[in-house]
Tab-separated table of C-alpha atoms in Angstrom:
chain	number	residue	atom	x	y	z
A	1428	MET	CA	-0.107	-0.038	-0.145
A	1429	HIS	CA	1.194	3.270	-1.028
A	1430	ALA	CA	0.979	6.588	0.856
A	1431	GLY	CA	0.722	8.467	-2.794
A	1432	ARG	CA	-2.754	6.578	-3.514
A	1433	PHE	CA	-4.628	8.873	-0.524
A	1434	VAL	CA	-2.914	12.359	-2.099
A	1435	ILE	CA	-3.855	15.161	-3.845
A	1436	THR	CA	-1.121	17.434	-4.506
A	1437	GLY	CA	-0.083	20.304	-6.126
A	1438	LEU	CA	3.009	22.014	-8.332
A	1439	PRO	CA	4.326	25.169	-7.619
A	1440	GLY	CA	4.006	26.621	-11.636
A	1441	THR	CA	3.331	25.767	-15.070
A	1442	GLU	CA	5.386	22.702	-15.471
A	1443	LEU	CA	6.066	19.896	-13.625
A	1444	PRO	CA	9.349	19.737	-12.153
A	1445	ALA	CA	11.750	16.667	-12.202
A	1446	ASP	CA	12.176	16.282	-8.865
A	1447	LEU	CA	8.418	16.401	-8.117
A	1448	ALA	CA	7.937	14.077	-10.402
A	1449	ALA	CA	10.247	11.821	-9.088
A	1450	LEU	CA	8.626	12.016	-5.357
A	1451	TRP	CA	5.438	11.446	-6.899
A	1452	ARG	CA	6.622	8.085	-8.708
A	1453	ARG	CA	8.155	6.971	-5.424
A	1454	TYR	CA	5.036	7.015	-3.352
A	1455	ARG	CA	2.603	6.567	-6.124
A	1456	VAL	CA	0.947	10.101	-5.819
A	1457	GLY	CA	-2.257	9.087	-7.840
A	1458	GLY	CA	-3.682	13.211	-7.390
A	1459	VAL	CA	-3.123	16.643	-8.361
A	1460	ILE	CA	-5.021	19.602	-8.167
A	1461	LEU	CA	-4.624	23.028	-10.506
A	1462	PHE	CA	-4.750	26.117	-9.611
A	1463	ARG	CA	-4.810	29.564	-11.348
A	1464	HIS	CA	-0.712	29.718	-11.074
A	1465	ASN	CA	-0.671	26.412	-13.015
A	1466	VAL	CA	-2.427	27.654	-16.521
A	1467	ALA	CA	-0.968	29.759	-18.643
A	1468	GLY	CA	-3.212	28.973	-21.575
A	1469	PRO	CA	-4.877	26.392	-23.257
A	1470	GLU	CA	-1.658	24.780	-25.014
A	1471	GLN	CA	0.588	25.024	-21.844
A	1472	LEU	CA	-2.257	23.160	-19.959
A	1473	ARG	CA	-2.979	20.332	-22.172
A	1474	ARG	CA	1.011	19.593	-22.197
A	1475	LEU	CA	0.908	19.811	-18.537
A	1476	VAL	CA	-1.799	17.616	-18.141
A	1477	GLY	CA	-0.491	15.024	-20.205
A	1478	ASP	CA	3.225	15.304	-18.356
A	1479	LEU	CA	0.815	14.926	-15.109
A	1480	LEU	CA	-1.376	12.065	-16.382
A	1481	GLU	CA	2.327	10.206	-17.492
A	1482	VAL	CA	3.695	10.617	-13.974
A	1483	LEU	CA	0.184	9.557	-12.146
A	1484	GLY	CA	0.243	6.596	-13.611
A	1485	GLY	CA	-3.459	3.850	-13.387
A	1486	ASP	CA	-6.575	5.481	-12.516
A	1487	PRO	CA	-5.217	9.296	-12.055
A	1488	ILE	CA	-7.533	11.908	-10.770
A	1489	VAL	CA	-7.044	15.480	-11.994
A	1490	SER	CA	-8.654	18.163	-10.099
A	1491	VAL	CA	-9.548	21.388	-9.906
A	1492	ASP	CA	-11.752	24.515	-7.905
A	1493	GLN	CA	-14.132	25.747	-10.797
A	1494	GLU	CA	-16.962	26.437	-9.069
A	1495	GLY	CA	-18.230	29.730	-11.139
A	1496	GLY	CA	-17.968	33.131	-10.314
A	1497	ALA	CA	-14.849	34.738	-8.263
A	1498	VAL	CA	-13.564	30.861	-7.515
A	1499	LEU	CA	-12.389	30.055	-10.519
A	1500	ARG	CA	-9.112	28.677	-12.013
A	1501	LEU	CA	-9.136	28.467	-16.007
A	1502	PRO	CA	-9.640	31.799	-17.518
A	1503	PHE	CA	-9.769	31.495	-20.999
A	1504	LEU	CA	-12.780	28.929	-20.778
A	1505	PRO	CA	-16.584	30.376	-20.549
A	1506	SER	CA	-17.077	31.654	-17.052
A	1507	PRO	CA	-20.250	30.085	-15.505
A	1508	PRO	CA	-22.156	32.175	-12.718
A	1509	PRO	CA	-21.630	31.270	-8.905
A	1510	GLY	CA	-23.961	29.436	-6.752
A	1511	MET	CA	-25.869	32.631	-5.486
A	1512	SER	CA	-26.479	33.977	-9.101
A	1513	LEU	CA	-28.368	30.436	-9.456
A	1514	GLY	CA	-30.227	30.676	-6.318
A	1515	ALA	CA	-30.996	34.011	-7.289
A	1516	ALA	CA	-32.767	32.344	-10.645
A	1517	ASP	CA	-34.491	29.605	-9.021
A	1518	ASP	CA	-34.446	27.382	-11.880
A	1519	PRO	CA	-32.881	24.073	-11.347
A	1520	GLU	CA	-33.080	23.310	-15.455
A	1521	LEU	CA	-30.644	26.324	-15.297
A	1522	ALA	CA	-28.605	25.274	-12.523
A	1523	ARG	CA	-28.357	21.711	-14.498
A	1524	ALA	CA	-27.195	23.234	-17.751
A	1525	VAL	CA	-24.270	25.441	-15.956
A	1526	GLY	CA	-23.328	22.335	-14.390
A	1527	ALA	CA	-23.300	20.367	-17.743
A	1528	ALA	CA	-21.302	23.368	-19.788
A	1529	THR	CA	-18.885	24.001	-16.537
A	1530	ALA	CA	-18.059	20.395	-17.054
A	1531	ARG	CA	-17.745	20.219	-21.010
A	1532	GLY	CA	-14.670	22.721	-20.603
A	1533	LEU	CA	-12.719	20.707	-17.753
A	1534	ALA	CA	-13.496	17.239	-19.540
A	1535	ALA	CA	-12.174	18.551	-22.794
A	1536	TYR	CA	-8.726	19.395	-20.728
A	1537	GLY	CA	-8.569	16.438	-18.631
A	1538	PHE	CA	-9.766	16.835	-15.724
A	1539	ASN	CA	-12.164	14.255	-13.911
A	1540	LEU	CA	-12.799	16.008	-10.303
A	1541	ASN	CA	-14.259	19.374	-9.876
A	1542	PHE	CA	-14.280	20.934	-6.091
A	1543	ALA	CA	-18.265	21.978	-6.449
A	1544	PRO	CA	-20.472	22.617	-5.741
A	1545	VAL	CA	-20.674	24.472	-2.642
A	1546	LEU	CA	-23.344	22.758	-0.098
A	1547	ASP	CA	-22.651	25.405	2.340
A	1548	LEU	CA	-25.931	27.870	3.233
A	1549	ASN	CA	-25.044	31.454	3.462
A	1550	THR	CA	-26.874	31.947	7.268
A	1551	ASN	CA	-24.181	34.669	8.173
A	1552	PRO	CA	-23.708	37.849	5.573
A	1553	ALA	CA	-20.576	38.380	7.517
A	1554	ASN	CA	-19.149	35.044	6.276
A	1555	PRO	CA	-15.794	36.117	4.870
A	1556	VAL	CA	-14.678	33.282	2.007
A	1557	ILE	CA	-18.420	31.805	1.351
A	1558	ALA	CA	-20.624	34.490	0.409
A	1559	GLU	CA	-21.751	34.295	-3.207
A	1560	ARG	CA	-20.483	30.882	-3.199
A	1561	SER	CA	-23.574	29.568	-1.629
A	1562	PHE	CA	-26.798	28.440	-3.475
A	1563	GLY	CA	-28.428	30.312	-0.651
A	1564	ALA	CA	-29.633	30.510	3.116
A	1565	ASP	CA	-32.926	27.970	2.564
A	1566	PRO	CA	-31.656	24.624	3.207
A	1567	GLU	CA	-33.894	22.694	0.639
A	1568	ARG	CA	-33.956	24.927	-2.376
A	1569	ALA	CA	-30.306	25.604	-1.996
A	1570	SER	CA	-29.523	21.325	-1.618
A	1571	THR	CA	-32.494	21.297	-4.711
A	1572	LEU	CA	-30.152	23.864	-6.972
A	1573	ALA	CA	-27.072	22.367	-6.073
A	1574	LEU	CA	-28.162	18.875	-6.943
A	1575	ALA	CA	-29.512	19.843	-10.359
A	1576	TRP	CA	-25.576	21.469	-10.782
A	1577	HIS	CA	-23.990	18.267	-10.062
A	1578	GLU	CA	-26.526	16.502	-11.938
A	1579	GLY	CA	-25.413	18.454	-15.065
A	1580	HIS	CA	-22.065	18.026	-13.789
A	1581	VAL	CA	-21.246	14.632	-13.587
A	1582	ARG	CA	-23.832	13.788	-16.770
A	1583	GLU	CA	-20.336	15.381	-19.024
A	1584	GLY	CA	-18.148	12.967	-17.405
A	1585	VAL	CA	-16.653	15.282	-14.542
A	1586	ALA	CA	-17.096	14.319	-10.844
A	1587	THR	CA	-18.366	16.675	-8.387
A	1588	THR	CA	-17.431	17.160	-4.721
A	1589	GLY	CA	-19.577	18.776	-2.341
A	1590	LYS	CA	-18.219	21.318	0.222
A	1591	HIS	CA	-17.095	21.914	3.297
A	1592	PHE	CA	-18.813	19.111	5.615
A	1593	PRO	CA	-20.195	19.602	7.579
A	1594	GLY	CA	-21.318	23.520	6.874
A	1595	HIS	CA	-18.907	26.753	6.258
A	1596	GLY	CA	-22.130	29.130	5.829
A	1597	ASP	CA	-22.151	30.580	9.475
A	1598	THR	CA	-18.596	31.543	10.397
A	1599	THR	CA	-17.123	34.947	10.540
A	1600	VAL	CA	-13.012	33.727	10.174
A	1601	ASP	CA	-11.921	32.041	7.144
A	1602	SER	CA	-10.464	28.960	7.399
A	1603	HIS	CA	-7.291	30.082	5.436
A	1604	LEU	CA	-6.367	32.019	8.030
A	1605	GLY	CA	-7.776	30.801	11.158
A	1606	LEU	CA	-9.604	28.217	12.986
A	1607	PRO	CA	-13.728	29.279	12.803
A	1608	VAL	CA	-15.699	27.411	15.479
A	1609	VAL	CA	-19.384	27.756	14.951
A	1610	GLU	CA	-21.736	27.264	18.288
A	1611	LYS	CA	-24.941	25.586	17.122
A	1612	SER	CA	-26.510	23.217	18.910
A	1613	LEU	CA	-26.558	19.793	17.205
A	1614	ASP	CA	-30.761	20.564	16.271
A	1615	GLU	CA	-29.898	23.511	14.258
A	1616	LEU	CA	-27.060	21.936	12.641
A	1617	ARG	CA	-29.529	19.320	11.661
A	1618	ARG	CA	-31.922	21.641	10.532
A	1619	LEU	CA	-29.700	24.209	8.382
A	1620	GLU	CA	-26.116	23.029	7.587
A	1621	LEU	CA	-26.315	19.359	7.309
A	1622	VAL	CA	-29.515	19.668	5.384
A	1623	PRO	CA	-27.712	19.769	1.954
A	1624	PHE	CA	-25.158	17.004	3.001
A	1625	ALA	CA	-27.683	14.596	4.249
A	1626	ARG	CA	-29.542	15.230	0.899
A	1627	ALA	CA	-26.073	14.596	-1.208
A	1628	ALA	CA	-25.033	11.387	0.747
A	1629	GLY	CA	-26.148	9.414	-1.654
A	1630	ARG	CA	-25.837	11.069	-4.752
A	1631	LEU	CA	-22.396	12.899	-4.841
A	1632	PRO	CA	-19.756	10.823	-5.612
A	1633	ALA	CA	-17.180	13.254	-3.015
A	1634	LEU	CA	-17.305	15.513	-0.079
A	1635	MET	CA	-14.973	17.878	0.780
A	1636	THR	CA	-14.004	18.558	4.983
A	1637	ALA	CA	-14.048	21.488	6.844
A	1638	HIS	CA	-11.147	22.692	9.344
A	1639	ILE	CA	-13.837	24.289	11.543
A	1640	VAL	CA	-14.460	22.997	15.153
A	1641	TYR	CA	-18.054	22.310	16.088
A	1642	PRO	CA	-18.478	21.939	20.133
A	1643	GLU	CA	-21.656	19.878	19.899
A	1644	LEU	CA	-20.246	17.578	17.554
A	1645	ASP	CA	-16.248	17.182	18.478
A	1646	GLY	CA	-15.299	19.711	20.813
A	1647	GLU	CA	-11.417	19.169	20.478
A	1648	LEU	CA	-10.821	18.827	16.654
A	1649	PRO	CA	-11.980	20.359	13.501
A	1650	ALA	CA	-14.002	18.143	11.083
A	1651	THR	CA	-11.375	17.428	8.945
A	1652	LEU	CA	-9.543	15.824	11.856
A	1653	SER	CA	-12.369	14.500	14.048
A	1654	ARG	CA	-13.557	10.431	13.791
A	1655	ARG	CA	-16.790	11.272	15.425
A	1656	ILE	CA	-17.784	13.875	12.841
A	1657	LEU	CA	-16.036	11.842	9.466
A	1658	THR	CA	-17.072	8.699	10.835
A	1659	GLY	CA	-19.808	8.582	13.484
A	1660	LEU	CA	-21.885	11.716	11.376
A	1661	LEU	CA	-21.176	11.603	7.967
A	1662	ARG	CA	-20.200	7.711	7.178
A	1663	GLU	CA	-22.192	5.924	9.656
A	1664	GLU	CA	-25.504	8.397	10.442
A	1665	LEU	CA	-25.806	9.663	6.867
A	1666	GLY	CA	-24.999	6.529	5.538
A	1667	TYR	CA	-21.925	8.346	3.170
A	1668	ASP	CA	-20.035	5.522	0.977
A	1669	GLY	CA	-18.444	8.472	-1.417
A	1670	VAL	CA	-15.200	9.579	-1.125
A	1671	VAL	CA	-14.177	11.988	1.249
A	1672	VAL	CA	-11.033	14.514	0.580
A	1673	SER	CA	-9.825	17.333	2.994
A	1674	ASP	CA	-9.595	20.607	2.361
A	1675	ALA	CA	-6.116	21.778	1.771
A	1676	LEU	CA	-3.676	21.182	4.830
A	1677	ASN	CA	-1.308	24.044	4.456
A	1678	MET	CA	-4.073	26.575	5.579
A	1679	ARG	CA	-3.716	28.033	8.638
A	1680	ALA	CA	-6.424	26.232	10.336
A	1681	ILE	CA	-4.550	23.156	9.727
A	1682	ALA	CA	-1.232	23.978	9.806
A	1683	ASP	CA	-0.493	26.326	12.481
A	1684	ARG	CA	-1.664	23.718	15.131
A	1685	TRP	CA	-0.990	20.365	13.686
A	1686	GLY	CA	1.282	20.889	10.622
A	1687	ALA	CA	0.414	19.205	7.041
A	1688	PRO	CA	2.372	15.778	7.613
A	1689	GLU	CA	0.551	15.109	11.279
A	1690	ALA	CA	-2.715	16.442	10.119
A	1691	ALA	CA	-2.700	13.981	6.693
A	1692	VAL	CA	-2.428	11.379	9.170
A	1693	ARG	CA	-5.111	11.806	11.826
A	1694	SER	CA	-7.478	13.195	8.967
A	1695	LEU	CA	-7.118	9.552	7.368
A	1696	ALA	CA	-7.646	7.709	10.737
A	1697	ALA	CA	-10.557	10.262	11.165
A	1698	GLY	CA	-12.057	9.202	8.003
A	1699	ALA	CA	-10.667	10.505	5.126
A	1700	ASP	CA	-9.819	9.048	1.839
A	1701	LEU	CA	-8.022	11.890	0.624
A	1702	VAL	CA	-6.035	14.515	2.146
A	1703	MET	CA	-4.684	17.254	0.199
A	1704	PRO	CA	-0.828	18.734	1.747
A	1705	LEU	CA	-0.008	21.282	-0.355
A	1706	GLY	CA	3.417	22.832	-0.294
A	1707	ASP	CA	6.508	22.455	-1.481
A	1708	LEU	CA	8.772	19.685	-2.366
A	1709	GLU	CA	10.120	19.568	1.242
A	1710	LEU	CA	6.339	19.644	2.766
A	1711	GLN	CA	5.231	17.220	0.387
A	1712	ALA	CA	8.456	14.718	1.032
A	1713	GLN	CA	7.935	15.118	4.455
A	1714	THR	CA	4.088	14.700	4.543
A	1715	LEU	CA	3.896	11.359	1.961
A	1716	ALA	CA	6.944	9.970	4.573
A	1717	ARG	CA	4.836	10.761	7.369
A	1718	ILE	CA	1.862	8.985	5.874
A	1719	GLN	CA	4.273	6.132	4.636
A	1720	ALA	CA	5.354	5.255	7.695
A	1721	ALA	CA	1.687	5.337	9.291
A	1722	LEU	CA	0.645	2.821	7.085
A	1723	ASP	CA	3.854	0.372	7.676
A	1724	SER	CA	3.427	0.864	10.982
A	1725	GLY	CA	0.131	-0.038	11.738
A	1726	GLU	CA	-0.895	2.864	13.500
A	1727	LEU	CA	-3.016	3.409	10.203
A	1728	ASP	CA	-5.572	0.530	9.899
A	1729	ARG	CA	-5.062	-1.250	6.422
A	1730	GLY	CA	-8.779	-2.301	6.230
A	1731	GLN	CA	-10.074	0.845	6.729
A	1732	LEU	CA	-7.067	2.345	3.978
A	1733	GLU	CA	-7.970	-0.704	2.076
A	1734	ALA	CA	-12.150	0.597	1.824
A	1735	SER	CA	-10.758	4.363	1.038
A	1736	GLU	CA	-8.434	2.897	-1.758
A	1737	GLY	CA	-11.417	1.166	-2.943
A	1738	ARG	CA	-13.299	4.333	-3.195
A	1739	ILE	CA	-10.788	6.675	-4.839
A	1740	THR	CA	-10.145	3.839	-7.526
A	1741	ALA	CA	-13.779	3.192	-8.322
A	1742	LEU	CA	-14.360	7.307	-8.324
A	1743	ALA	CA	-11.606	7.374	-11.014
A	1744	ARG	CA	-12.875	4.623	-12.855
A	1745	ALA	CA	-16.351	5.877	-12.837
A	1746	PHE	CA	-14.865	9.337	-14.340
A	1747	PRO	CA	-11.684	8.367	-16.247
A	1748	ALA	CA	-9.063	11.426	-17.184
A	1749	ARG	CA	-9.429	11.533	-20.526
A	1750	PRO	CA	-8.705	14.808	-22.958
A	1751	GLY	CA	-10.466	15.745	-25.427
A	1752	SER	CA	-11.859	18.451	-27.508
A	1753	TYR	CA	-13.699	21.740	-26.791
A	1754	GLY	CA	-14.952	23.353	-30.330
A	1755	GLU	CA	-15.177	27.015	-30.968
A	1756	ALA	CA	-19.401	26.192	-31.895
A	1757	GLN	CA	-19.457	24.530	-27.921
A	1758	ARG	CA	-17.342	26.941	-26.379
A	1759	ALA	CA	-20.046	29.556	-28.511
A	1760	ALA	CA	-22.769	28.237	-26.854
A	1761	ASP	CA	-21.797	27.144	-23.778
A	1762	ARG	CA	-20.705	30.957	-23.289
A	1763	ARG	CA	-24.161	32.155	-24.409
A	1764	LEU	CA	-25.938	29.671	-21.852
A	1765	PHE	CA	-23.613	31.475	-19.061
A	1766	VAL	CA	-24.641	35.007	-20.419
A	1767	ALA	CA	-28.273	34.102	-20.274
A	1768	ALA	CA	-27.543	32.530	-17.107
A	1769	TRP	CA	-25.784	35.696	-15.537
A	1770	THR	CA	-28.880	37.332	-16.639
A	1771	ARG	CA	-31.477	35.868	-15.327
A	1772	GLY	CA	-29.776	36.250	-11.826
A	1773	LEU	CA	-29.526	39.898	-12.133
A	1774	THR	CA	-30.894	40.990	-8.614
A	1775	PRO	CA	-32.700	44.565	-8.050
A	1776	VAL	CA	-32.021	45.601	-4.131
A	1777	GLY	CA	-34.348	48.813	-3.847
A	1778	ASP	CA	-35.728	50.506	-7.282
A	1779	PRO	CA	-32.518	50.878	-9.068
A	1780	VAL	CA	-32.933	52.944	-11.931
A	1781	PRO	CA	-30.205	52.930	-14.539
A	1782	PRO	CA	-28.173	56.214	-15.409
A	1783	PRO	CA	-29.350	57.969	-18.460
A	1784	LYS	CA	-27.536	57.696	-21.644
A	1785	GLY	CA	-24.685	60.149	-22.476
A	1786	ALA	CA	-24.882	61.573	-18.964
A	1787	CYS	CA	-21.645	62.180	-16.931
A	1788	LEU	CA	-21.220	59.269	-14.837
A	1789	ARG	CA	-18.822	59.527	-11.407
A	1790	VAL	CA	-17.834	55.926	-10.906
A	1791	VAL	CA	-16.227	54.867	-7.862
A	1792	ALA	CA	-14.734	51.913	-7.181
A	1793	GLN	CA	-11.549	49.894	-5.518
A	1794	ALA	CA	-8.893	50.521	-8.296
A	1795	GLN	CA	-7.280	47.050	-8.095
A	1796	PRO	CA	-9.286	44.722	-5.340
A	1797	GLU	CA	-7.070	41.593	-4.622
A	1798	GLY	CA	-7.618	37.914	-4.481
A	1799	ASP	CA	-8.098	35.953	-1.231
A	1800	GLY	CA	-6.377	32.634	-1.843
A	1801	VAL	CA	-9.461	31.362	-2.692
A	1802	SER	CA	-11.144	33.859	-5.310
A	1803	GLU	CA	-9.239	35.620	-8.183
A	1804	ALA	CA	-8.992	39.114	-8.314
A	1805	GLY	CA	-11.968	41.491	-8.803
A	1806	ALA	CA	-12.337	43.350	-12.224
A	1807	SER	CA	-10.306	46.690	-11.649
A	1808	GLY	CA	-11.348	50.004	-11.839
A	1809	ALA	CA	-9.383	50.786	-14.604
A	1810	GLU	CA	-11.461	47.819	-16.359
A	1811	LEU	CA	-14.837	49.058	-15.245
A	1812	ALA	CA	-13.927	52.652	-16.646
A	1813	ARG	CA	-13.184	51.151	-20.475
A	1814	LEU	CA	-16.812	49.002	-19.648
A	1815	LEU	CA	-18.573	51.769	-19.417
A	1816	GLY	CA	-16.810	54.666	-21.412
A	1817	GLY	CA	-18.383	55.806	-25.241
A	1818	TYR	CA	-22.110	55.432	-23.628
A	1819	TRP	CA	-21.464	57.415	-20.980
A	1820	LYS	CA	-18.830	60.293	-20.160
A	1821	VAL	CA	-17.229	58.494	-17.013
A	1822	ASP	CA	-15.564	60.182	-14.470
A	1823	PRO	CA	-13.321	57.696	-12.471
A	1824	VAL	CA	-12.706	58.065	-8.824
A	1825	PHE	CA	-10.744	54.608	-7.853
A	1826	VAL	CA	-10.196	54.223	-4.219
A	1827	SER	CA	-7.180	52.042	-2.581
A	1828	GLY	CA	-9.659	50.040	-0.067
A	1829	VAL	CA	-13.462	49.762	0.739
A	1830	ASP	CA	-12.786	51.697	3.670
A	1831	ALA	CA	-12.470	54.937	2.442
A	1832	VAL	CA	-15.762	54.998	0.367
A	1833	PRO	CA	-18.421	56.201	2.712
A	1834	GLY	CA	-15.838	59.407	3.804
A	1835	LEU	CA	-15.745	60.553	0.506
A	1836	GLU	CA	-15.934	64.128	-0.359
A	1837	VAL	CA	-18.121	64.001	-3.812
A	1838	ALA	CA	-19.114	66.963	-5.761
A	1839	THR	CA	-22.577	68.112	-5.973
A	1840	ASP	CA	-23.125	68.601	-9.651
A	1841	GLU	CA	-25.164	67.093	-12.374
A	1842	CYS	CA	-22.992	63.943	-12.373
A	1843	PHE	CA	-24.705	60.456	-12.224
A	1844	ASN	CA	-22.768	58.881	-8.865
A	1845	LEU	CA	-22.699	55.304	-9.449
A	1846	LEU	CA	-20.556	53.248	-6.996
A	1847	ILE	CA	-19.417	50.001	-8.181
A	1848	SER	CA	-18.448	47.044	-5.600
A	1849	ASN	CA	-15.884	45.323	-7.025
A	1850	SER	CA	-14.009	43.797	-3.974
A	1851	ARG	CA	-15.428	40.935	-1.719
A	1852	ARG	CA	-15.339	43.426	1.749
A	1853	PRO	CA	-18.310	45.028	2.687
A	1854	TYR	CA	-18.460	48.517	3.328
A	1855	PRO	CA	-17.528	49.701	7.126
A	1856	ARG	CA	-20.480	50.313	9.232
A	1857	THR	CA	-20.581	54.063	9.713
A	1858	SER	CA	-22.532	57.125	8.665
A	1859	TRP	CA	-21.763	58.168	5.016
A	1860	ASN	CA	-20.864	61.468	3.689
A	1861	TRP	CA	-22.133	61.060	-0.053
A	1862	ARG	CA	-25.221	58.966	-1.526
A	1863	PRO	CA	-24.758	56.984	-4.374
A	1864	ASP	CA	-27.451	57.129	-7.300
A	1865	LEU	CA	-26.747	53.500	-7.888
A	1866	HIS	CA	-24.784	50.828	-6.370
A	1867	VAL	CA	-23.684	47.542	-8.430
A	1868	ALA	CA	-22.704	44.758	-6.285
A	1869	LEU	CA	-20.173	43.147	-8.310
A	1870	TRP	CA	-19.357	40.276	-5.724
A	1871	ASN	CA	-20.378	40.339	-2.465
A	1872	PRO	CA	-24.241	40.433	-2.432
A	1873	PHE	CA	-24.346	41.529	1.472
A	1874	ALA	CA	-22.256	44.775	0.191
A	1875	ALA	CA	-25.804	46.059	-0.842
A	1876	ALA	CA	-26.967	45.906	2.806
A	1877	GLY	CA	-24.270	48.674	3.977
A	1878	VAL	CA	-24.841	51.439	1.113
A	1879	PRO	CA	-27.622	54.004	1.326
A	1880	ALA	CA	-28.835	53.558	-2.078
A	1881	PRO	CA	-30.903	51.158	-4.943
A	1882	ALA	CA	-28.651	48.163	-6.189
A	1883	LEU	CA	-28.002	45.980	-8.676
A	1884	VAL	CA	-26.397	42.928	-7.544
A	1885	SER	CA	-24.734	40.348	-10.289
A	1886	TYR	CA	-23.105	38.119	-8.022
A	1887	GLY	CA	-19.772	38.244	-10.230
A	1888	PHE	CA	-17.062	40.426	-11.842
A	1889	ARG	CA	-16.147	37.719	-14.653
A	1890	ALA	CA	-16.686	39.199	-18.372
A	1891	GLU	CA	-20.401	37.389	-18.881
A	1892	ALA	CA	-20.947	38.804	-15.931
A	1893	LEU	CA	-19.761	42.480	-16.846
A	1894	GLU	CA	-21.498	42.296	-19.936
A	1895	VAL	CA	-25.371	41.439	-18.658
A	1896	VAL	CA	-24.302	44.358	-15.965
A	1897	ARG	CA	-23.877	46.530	-18.894
A	1898	ALA	CA	-26.810	45.626	-20.855
A	1899	TRP	CA	-29.065	46.616	-17.804
A	1900	LEU	CA	-27.724	49.759	-17.223
A	1901	ARG	CA	-28.645	50.395	-20.975
A	1902	GLY	CA	-31.608	49.631	-20.884
A	1903	GLU	CA	-31.260	46.310	-22.926
A	1904	ALA	CA	-31.778	43.605	-20.084
A	1905	GLU	CA	-34.305	43.331	-16.751
A	1906	ALA	CA	-32.807	42.225	-13.264
A	1907	ARG	CA	-35.604	39.661	-12.170
A	1908	GLY	CA	-33.637	37.823	-9.892
A	1909	ARG	CA	-34.738	37.155	-6.067
A	1910	LEU	CA	-31.968	37.678	-3.231
A	1911	PRO	CA	-31.356	33.451	-2.070
A	1912	ALA	CA	-30.390	34.833	1.078
A	1913	PRO	CA	-31.455	37.854	3.529
A	1914	LEU	CA	-29.604	41.018	3.102
A	1915	ARG	CA	-28.405	42.184	6.187
A	1916	THR	CA	-25.590	44.961	7.412
A	1917	THR	CA	-22.195	43.219	7.537
A	1918	GLY	CA	-19.805	46.005	7.739
A	1919	THR	CA	-17.044	46.250	11.200
């Protein structure tokens, strides 16, 4: 039994280094995940995946985070909307079609496992990392849409992974940066967070764990390391028999307390089938050696790991990694579908009115929003100014961060004041020196709760989303979506 069968790991750049390939061969690593920094373009990606498949050998897993919206690693593919946009449209058939089109692009480049859909319920608007990634706050409605998305996705040959068990929606701490604690009773968890996972238990081929402590479930360990949660709750009570994948073990919630090598063994012992020790060559070598030692010594139960190996192999064979074609006609059709889906999700808050044609348009936005390690960086202020130029006379006002926006000194003149939220961060809870005529929330929908203006919510900033926002601003599209989670002020 080889340690690498129970690992999904990554690489530092756009090519597979020889020393890393040698390490993977030594331990027979069977899974890899690619991020934006691994992708330079379609031809490079095809070469890289070909190299990976050669090194990974039989029954490989090539995975990616391609949720839609801000969490999208392949920028050259058409961009699907995130869960909350589909929640606003509230159409399972649309969700199913978007899931299928998302998978078509991935399958063409050799991916056979996608870390989506998000099954977390956004029951806390202050959540710093879930927000628009969730399908909504209502457990039944969100479950129905997420499962429809899954059905379309697997139909196109790419496995899905529901995340993050048993629920990341009600946190105020990002587990990439710290260890969240969810203080909810077991009854509350069963009524809300656990519903989508219970419904997914017999259907989704994989689930991802959450680096979160739930005192009602386990008073000491986060779900990723908890046998009570992964085996007792997920396997035994919910009856889940698919592949359980840990979230990345380099996240600070885990790395700062246990370190990836020790956490990998603990997670496998708790009931995970695959762990993700992402990091450099040294960290990967340490983690693989630690897992192998635990296997060889009997510290890890061989019967349990044989069952894990069987589940992993069954998934890889049910969804083989076979790069294929993604023709221009299909790409164009998928892009049209995504544009229609982004349009269906456009949501009015209050009574938003577009600016008059040809008006002076004062555009207030963050100059250069940053990504957060999970989400990619938002559209820049300059990109937004170019988008709107030509139809309006754009007067750009760019700020370095959202905290400066409420206190701006904005001239009282004939210009239409358009505030565009192109960052996930909400505005601080404070009084405003000025009032926008219109607020466009391109990213976090909960930003609309803290702005004294009617709003248009798009749930995303991809090219397709910006296209439909511009169409609405020009009076060429309608906003008929409905917020799938209640708006409440989230500022600090």
